[in-house]
mmCIF file of C-alpha atoms in Angstrom:
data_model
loop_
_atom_site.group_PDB
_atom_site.id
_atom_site.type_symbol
_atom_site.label_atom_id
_atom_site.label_comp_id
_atom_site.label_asym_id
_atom_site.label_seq_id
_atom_site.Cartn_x
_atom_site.Cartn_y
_atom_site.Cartn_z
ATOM 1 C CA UNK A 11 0.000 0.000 0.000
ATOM 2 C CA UNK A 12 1.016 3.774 -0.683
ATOM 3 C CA UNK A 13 0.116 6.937 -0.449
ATOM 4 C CA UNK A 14 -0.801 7.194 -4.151
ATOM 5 C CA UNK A 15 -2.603 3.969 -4.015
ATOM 6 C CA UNK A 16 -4.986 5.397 -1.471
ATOM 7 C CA UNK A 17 -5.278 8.670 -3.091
ATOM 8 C CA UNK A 18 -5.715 6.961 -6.753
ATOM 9 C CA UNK A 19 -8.598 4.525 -4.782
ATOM 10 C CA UNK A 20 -10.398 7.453 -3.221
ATOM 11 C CA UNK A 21 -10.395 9.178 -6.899
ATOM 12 C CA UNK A 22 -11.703 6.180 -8.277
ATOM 13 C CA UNK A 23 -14.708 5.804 -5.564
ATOM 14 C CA UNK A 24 -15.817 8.836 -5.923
ATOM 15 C CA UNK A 25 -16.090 8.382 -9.527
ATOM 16 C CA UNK A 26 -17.684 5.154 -9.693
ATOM 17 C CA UNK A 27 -20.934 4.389 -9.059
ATOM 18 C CA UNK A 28 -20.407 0.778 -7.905
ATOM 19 C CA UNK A 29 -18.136 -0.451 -4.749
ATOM 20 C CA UNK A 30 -14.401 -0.499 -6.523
ATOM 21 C CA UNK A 31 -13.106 -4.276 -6.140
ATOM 22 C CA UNK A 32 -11.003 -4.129 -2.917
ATOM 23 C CA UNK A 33 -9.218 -7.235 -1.555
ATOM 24 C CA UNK A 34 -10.579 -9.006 1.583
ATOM 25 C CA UNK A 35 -7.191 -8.317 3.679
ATOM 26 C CA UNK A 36 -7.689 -4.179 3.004
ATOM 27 C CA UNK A 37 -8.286 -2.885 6.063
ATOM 28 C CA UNK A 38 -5.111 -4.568 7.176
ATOM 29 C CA UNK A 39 -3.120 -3.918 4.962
ATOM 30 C CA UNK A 40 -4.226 0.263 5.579
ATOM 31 C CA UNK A 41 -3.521 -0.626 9.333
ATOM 32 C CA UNK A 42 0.239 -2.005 8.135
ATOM 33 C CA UNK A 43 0.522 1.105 5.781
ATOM 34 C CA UNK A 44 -0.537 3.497 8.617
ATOM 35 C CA UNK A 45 1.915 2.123 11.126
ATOM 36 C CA UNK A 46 4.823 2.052 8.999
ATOM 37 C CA UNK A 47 4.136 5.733 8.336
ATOM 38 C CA UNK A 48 3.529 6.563 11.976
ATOM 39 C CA UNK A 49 6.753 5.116 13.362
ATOM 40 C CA UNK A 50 8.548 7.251 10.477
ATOM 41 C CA UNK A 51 7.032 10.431 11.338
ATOM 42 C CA UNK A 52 8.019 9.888 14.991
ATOM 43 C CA UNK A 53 11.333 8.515 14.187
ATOM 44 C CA UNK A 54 12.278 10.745 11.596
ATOM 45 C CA UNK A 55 9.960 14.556 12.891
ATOM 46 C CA UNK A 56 9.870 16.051 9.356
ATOM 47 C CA UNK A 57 7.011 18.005 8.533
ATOM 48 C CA UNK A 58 6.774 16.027 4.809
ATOM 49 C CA UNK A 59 6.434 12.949 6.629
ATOM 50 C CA UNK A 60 3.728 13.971 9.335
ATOM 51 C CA UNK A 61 2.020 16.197 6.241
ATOM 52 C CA UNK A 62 1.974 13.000 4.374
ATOM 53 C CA UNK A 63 0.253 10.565 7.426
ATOM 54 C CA UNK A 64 -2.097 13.563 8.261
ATOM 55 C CA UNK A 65 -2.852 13.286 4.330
ATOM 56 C CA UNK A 66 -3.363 9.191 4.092
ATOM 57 C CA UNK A 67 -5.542 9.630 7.008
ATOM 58 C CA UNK A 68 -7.405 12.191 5.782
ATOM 59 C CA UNK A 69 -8.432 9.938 2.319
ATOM 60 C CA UNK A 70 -8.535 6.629 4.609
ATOM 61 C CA UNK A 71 -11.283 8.307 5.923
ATOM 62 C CA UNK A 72 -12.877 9.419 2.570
ATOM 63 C CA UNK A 73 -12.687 5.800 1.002
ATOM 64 C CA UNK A 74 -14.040 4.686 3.942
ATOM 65 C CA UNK A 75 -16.899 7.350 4.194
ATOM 66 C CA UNK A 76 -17.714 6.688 0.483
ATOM 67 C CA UNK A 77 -17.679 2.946 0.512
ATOM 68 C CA UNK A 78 -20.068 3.069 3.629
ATOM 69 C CA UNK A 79 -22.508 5.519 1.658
ATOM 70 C CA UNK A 80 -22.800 2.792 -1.110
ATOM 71 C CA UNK A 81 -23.274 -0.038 1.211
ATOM 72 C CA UNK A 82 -26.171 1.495 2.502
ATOM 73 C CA UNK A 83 -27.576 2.723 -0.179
ATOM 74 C CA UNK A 84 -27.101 -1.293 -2.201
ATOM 75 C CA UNK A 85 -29.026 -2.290 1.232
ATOM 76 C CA UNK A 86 -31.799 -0.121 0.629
ATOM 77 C CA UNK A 87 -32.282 -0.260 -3.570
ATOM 78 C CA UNK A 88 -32.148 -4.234 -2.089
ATOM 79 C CA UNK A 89 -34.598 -3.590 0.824
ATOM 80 C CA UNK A 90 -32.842 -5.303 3.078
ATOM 81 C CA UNK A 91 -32.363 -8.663 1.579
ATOM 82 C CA UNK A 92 -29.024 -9.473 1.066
ATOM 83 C CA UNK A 93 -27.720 -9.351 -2.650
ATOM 84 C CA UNK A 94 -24.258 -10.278 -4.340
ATOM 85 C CA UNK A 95 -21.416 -8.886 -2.225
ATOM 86 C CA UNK A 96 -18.578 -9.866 -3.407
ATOM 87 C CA UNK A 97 -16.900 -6.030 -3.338
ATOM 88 C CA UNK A 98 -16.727 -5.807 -0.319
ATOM 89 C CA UNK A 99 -13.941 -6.424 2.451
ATOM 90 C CA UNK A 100 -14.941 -8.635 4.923
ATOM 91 C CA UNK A 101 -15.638 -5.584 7.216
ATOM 92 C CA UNK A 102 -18.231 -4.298 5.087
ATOM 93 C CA UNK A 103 -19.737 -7.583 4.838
ATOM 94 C CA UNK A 104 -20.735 -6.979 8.397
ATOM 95 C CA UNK A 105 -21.293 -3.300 8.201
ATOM 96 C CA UNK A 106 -23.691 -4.548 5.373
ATOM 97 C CA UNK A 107 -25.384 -7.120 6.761
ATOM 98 C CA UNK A 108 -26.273 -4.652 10.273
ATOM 99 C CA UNK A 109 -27.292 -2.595 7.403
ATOM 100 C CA UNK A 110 -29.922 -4.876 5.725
ATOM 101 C CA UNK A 111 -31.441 -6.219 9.332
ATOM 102 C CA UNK A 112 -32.083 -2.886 10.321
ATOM 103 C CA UNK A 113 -34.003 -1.796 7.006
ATOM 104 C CA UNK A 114 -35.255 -5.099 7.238
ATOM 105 C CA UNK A 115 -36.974 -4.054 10.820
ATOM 106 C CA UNK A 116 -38.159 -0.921 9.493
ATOM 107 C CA UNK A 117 -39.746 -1.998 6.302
ATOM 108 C CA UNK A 118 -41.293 -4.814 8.855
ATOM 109 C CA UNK A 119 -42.491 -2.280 10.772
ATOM 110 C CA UNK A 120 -43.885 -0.159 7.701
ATOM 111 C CA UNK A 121 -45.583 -3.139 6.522
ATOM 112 C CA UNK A 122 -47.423 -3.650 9.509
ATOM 113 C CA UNK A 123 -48.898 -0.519 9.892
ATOM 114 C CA UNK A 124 -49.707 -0.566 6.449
ATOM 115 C CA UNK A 125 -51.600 -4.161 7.004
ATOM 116 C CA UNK A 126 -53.552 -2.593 10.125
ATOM 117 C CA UNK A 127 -55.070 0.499 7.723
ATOM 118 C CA UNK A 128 -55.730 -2.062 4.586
ATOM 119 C CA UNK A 129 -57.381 -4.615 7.078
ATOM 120 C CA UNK A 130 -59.608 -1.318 7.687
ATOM 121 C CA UNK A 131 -59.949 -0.603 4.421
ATOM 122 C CA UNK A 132 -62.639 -3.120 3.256
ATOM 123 C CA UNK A 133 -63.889 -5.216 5.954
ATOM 124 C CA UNK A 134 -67.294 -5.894 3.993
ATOM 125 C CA UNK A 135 -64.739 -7.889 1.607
ATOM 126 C CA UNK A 136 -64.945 -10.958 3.079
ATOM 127 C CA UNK A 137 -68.060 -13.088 3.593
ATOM 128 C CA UNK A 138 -68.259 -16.381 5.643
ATOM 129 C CA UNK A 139 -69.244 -19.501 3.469
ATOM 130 C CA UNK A 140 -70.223 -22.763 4.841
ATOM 131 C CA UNK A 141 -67.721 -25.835 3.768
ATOM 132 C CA UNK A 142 -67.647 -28.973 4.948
ATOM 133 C CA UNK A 143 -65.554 -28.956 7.422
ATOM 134 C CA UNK A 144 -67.643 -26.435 9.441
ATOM 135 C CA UNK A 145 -67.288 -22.595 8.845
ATOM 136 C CA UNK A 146 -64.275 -21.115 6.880
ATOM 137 C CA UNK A 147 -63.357 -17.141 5.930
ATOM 138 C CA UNK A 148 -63.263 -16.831 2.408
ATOM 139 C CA UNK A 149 -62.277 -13.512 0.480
ATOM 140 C CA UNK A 150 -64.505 -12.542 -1.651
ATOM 141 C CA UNK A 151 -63.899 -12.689 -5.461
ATOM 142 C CA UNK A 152 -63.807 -8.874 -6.036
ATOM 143 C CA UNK A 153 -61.125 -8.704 -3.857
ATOM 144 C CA UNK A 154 -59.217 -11.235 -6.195
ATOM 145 C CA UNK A 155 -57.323 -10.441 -9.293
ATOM 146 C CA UNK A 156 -55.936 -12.885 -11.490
ATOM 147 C CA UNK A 157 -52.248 -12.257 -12.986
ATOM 148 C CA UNK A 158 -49.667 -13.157 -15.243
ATOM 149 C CA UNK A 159 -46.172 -11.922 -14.997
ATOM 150 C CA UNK A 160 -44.273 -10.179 -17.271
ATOM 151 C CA UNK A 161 -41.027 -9.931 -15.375
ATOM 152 C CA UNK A 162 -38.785 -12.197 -12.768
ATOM 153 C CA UNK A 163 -40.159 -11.347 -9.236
ATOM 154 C CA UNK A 164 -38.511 -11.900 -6.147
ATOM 155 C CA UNK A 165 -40.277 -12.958 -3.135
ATOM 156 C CA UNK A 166 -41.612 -10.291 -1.047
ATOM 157 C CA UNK A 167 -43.592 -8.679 2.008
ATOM 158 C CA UNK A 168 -46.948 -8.885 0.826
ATOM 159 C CA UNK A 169 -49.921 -7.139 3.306
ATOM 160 C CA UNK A 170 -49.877 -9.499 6.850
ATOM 161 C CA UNK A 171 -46.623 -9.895 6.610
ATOM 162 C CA UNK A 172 -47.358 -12.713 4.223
ATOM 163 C CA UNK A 173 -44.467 -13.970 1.759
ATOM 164 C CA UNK A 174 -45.758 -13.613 -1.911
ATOM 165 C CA UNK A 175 -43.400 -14.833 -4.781
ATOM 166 C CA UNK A 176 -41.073 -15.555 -6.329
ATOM 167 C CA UNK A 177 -42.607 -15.466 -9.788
ATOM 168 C CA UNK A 178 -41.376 -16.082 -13.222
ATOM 169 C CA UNK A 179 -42.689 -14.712 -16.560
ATOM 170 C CA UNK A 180 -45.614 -16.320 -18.010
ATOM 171 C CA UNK A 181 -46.591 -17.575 -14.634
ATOM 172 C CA UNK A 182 -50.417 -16.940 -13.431
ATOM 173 C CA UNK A 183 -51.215 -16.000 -9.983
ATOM 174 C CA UNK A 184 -54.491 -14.819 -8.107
ATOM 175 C CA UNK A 185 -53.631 -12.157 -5.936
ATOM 176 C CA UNK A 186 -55.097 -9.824 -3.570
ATOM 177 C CA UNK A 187 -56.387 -6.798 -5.828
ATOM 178 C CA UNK A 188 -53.971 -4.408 -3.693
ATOM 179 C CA UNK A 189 -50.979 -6.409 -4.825
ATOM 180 C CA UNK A 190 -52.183 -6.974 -7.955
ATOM 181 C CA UNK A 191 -52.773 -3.477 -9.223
ATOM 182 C CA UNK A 192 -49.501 -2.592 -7.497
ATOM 183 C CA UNK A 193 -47.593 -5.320 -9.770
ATOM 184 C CA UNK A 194 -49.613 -4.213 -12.729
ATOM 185 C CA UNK A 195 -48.885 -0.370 -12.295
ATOM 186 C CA UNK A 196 -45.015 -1.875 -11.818
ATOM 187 C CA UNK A 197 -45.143 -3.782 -15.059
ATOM 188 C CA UNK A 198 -44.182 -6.345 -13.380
ATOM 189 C CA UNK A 199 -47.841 -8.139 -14.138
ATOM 190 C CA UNK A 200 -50.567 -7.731 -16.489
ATOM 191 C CA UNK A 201 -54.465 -8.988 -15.720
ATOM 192 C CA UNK A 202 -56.056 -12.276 -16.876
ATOM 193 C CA UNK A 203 -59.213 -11.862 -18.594
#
């Protein structure tokens, strides 16, 4: 590691939109860098050499700030599930994964109130039908649309916390009109006639 490494990485970062490729061992290798340069500023007291580890400091600190910015923002555009990772150092691995449980627990959270207002929504939906087995809840068929997919779809967070998906294109689904219009809206889905 050098000096112009680090500043030619933090250039790079900033530029990119994506994570830059960064080996697993990074970190370390910044904490080996850093030390070497510490013990020759003290051995040495030159103002070049403490200008210079005030300087790789300084951009340690930008890389780092930048890299964390993208992590969270991958963790969100993913909602908290965890996607490919494999530009990260292992460190960011875990900074990544706190990241996804937490917007995990939010979007959890979200969803739930969410459920509790669309429960409200129509409760003259659903009508009780007699099978035979005794009495069952049955939604009602208005409430019911019939889908086909037009895009790959991931399993999700439907309303109730329920997981809906994954779905392929061409597949057919009856879904809850909420979700379906959502999908459809999305082009994700188009109605069955």
């Amino acid at each position: 590691m050098t000096y112009k490494r680090l500043r030619d990485l933090a250039r790079e970062e900033k530029t990119k939109p994506g994570l830059v490729a960064l080996q697993p061992e990074f970190y370390a290798s910044v904490e080996a860098f850093l030390s070497s340069k510490f013990s020759e500023m003290e051995s040495g007291r030159s103002v070049l050499e403490m200008r210079e580890f005030e300087n790789s400091v300084a951009v340690i600190k930008e890389i780092s700030s930048v890299r964390q910015q993208k992590i969270l923002f991958k963790a969100i555009r993913n909602g908290g599930r965890h996607g490919k990772a494999d530009d990260m150092t292992r460190e960011e691995h875990e900074l990544y994964d706190r990241f996804c449980a937490v917007i995990e627990d939010a979007q959890g959270g979200l969803e739930s109130m969410l459920a509790r207002y669309q429960s409200r929504k129509a409760p003259q939906a659903r009508e009780r039908t007699e099978g035979a087995q005794g009495e069952t809840t049955r939604a009602d068929s208005s409430t019911i649309k019939k889908v086909r997919f037009i895009k790959d779809v991931p399993a999700y967070k439907g309303p109730n916390n329920e997981t809906l998906g994954p779905f392929k294109p061409g597949e057919e689904n009856a879904l809850p009109t909420g979700e379906a219009d959502w999908l459809i809206r999305g082009k994700l889905a188009e109605i069955v006639e």
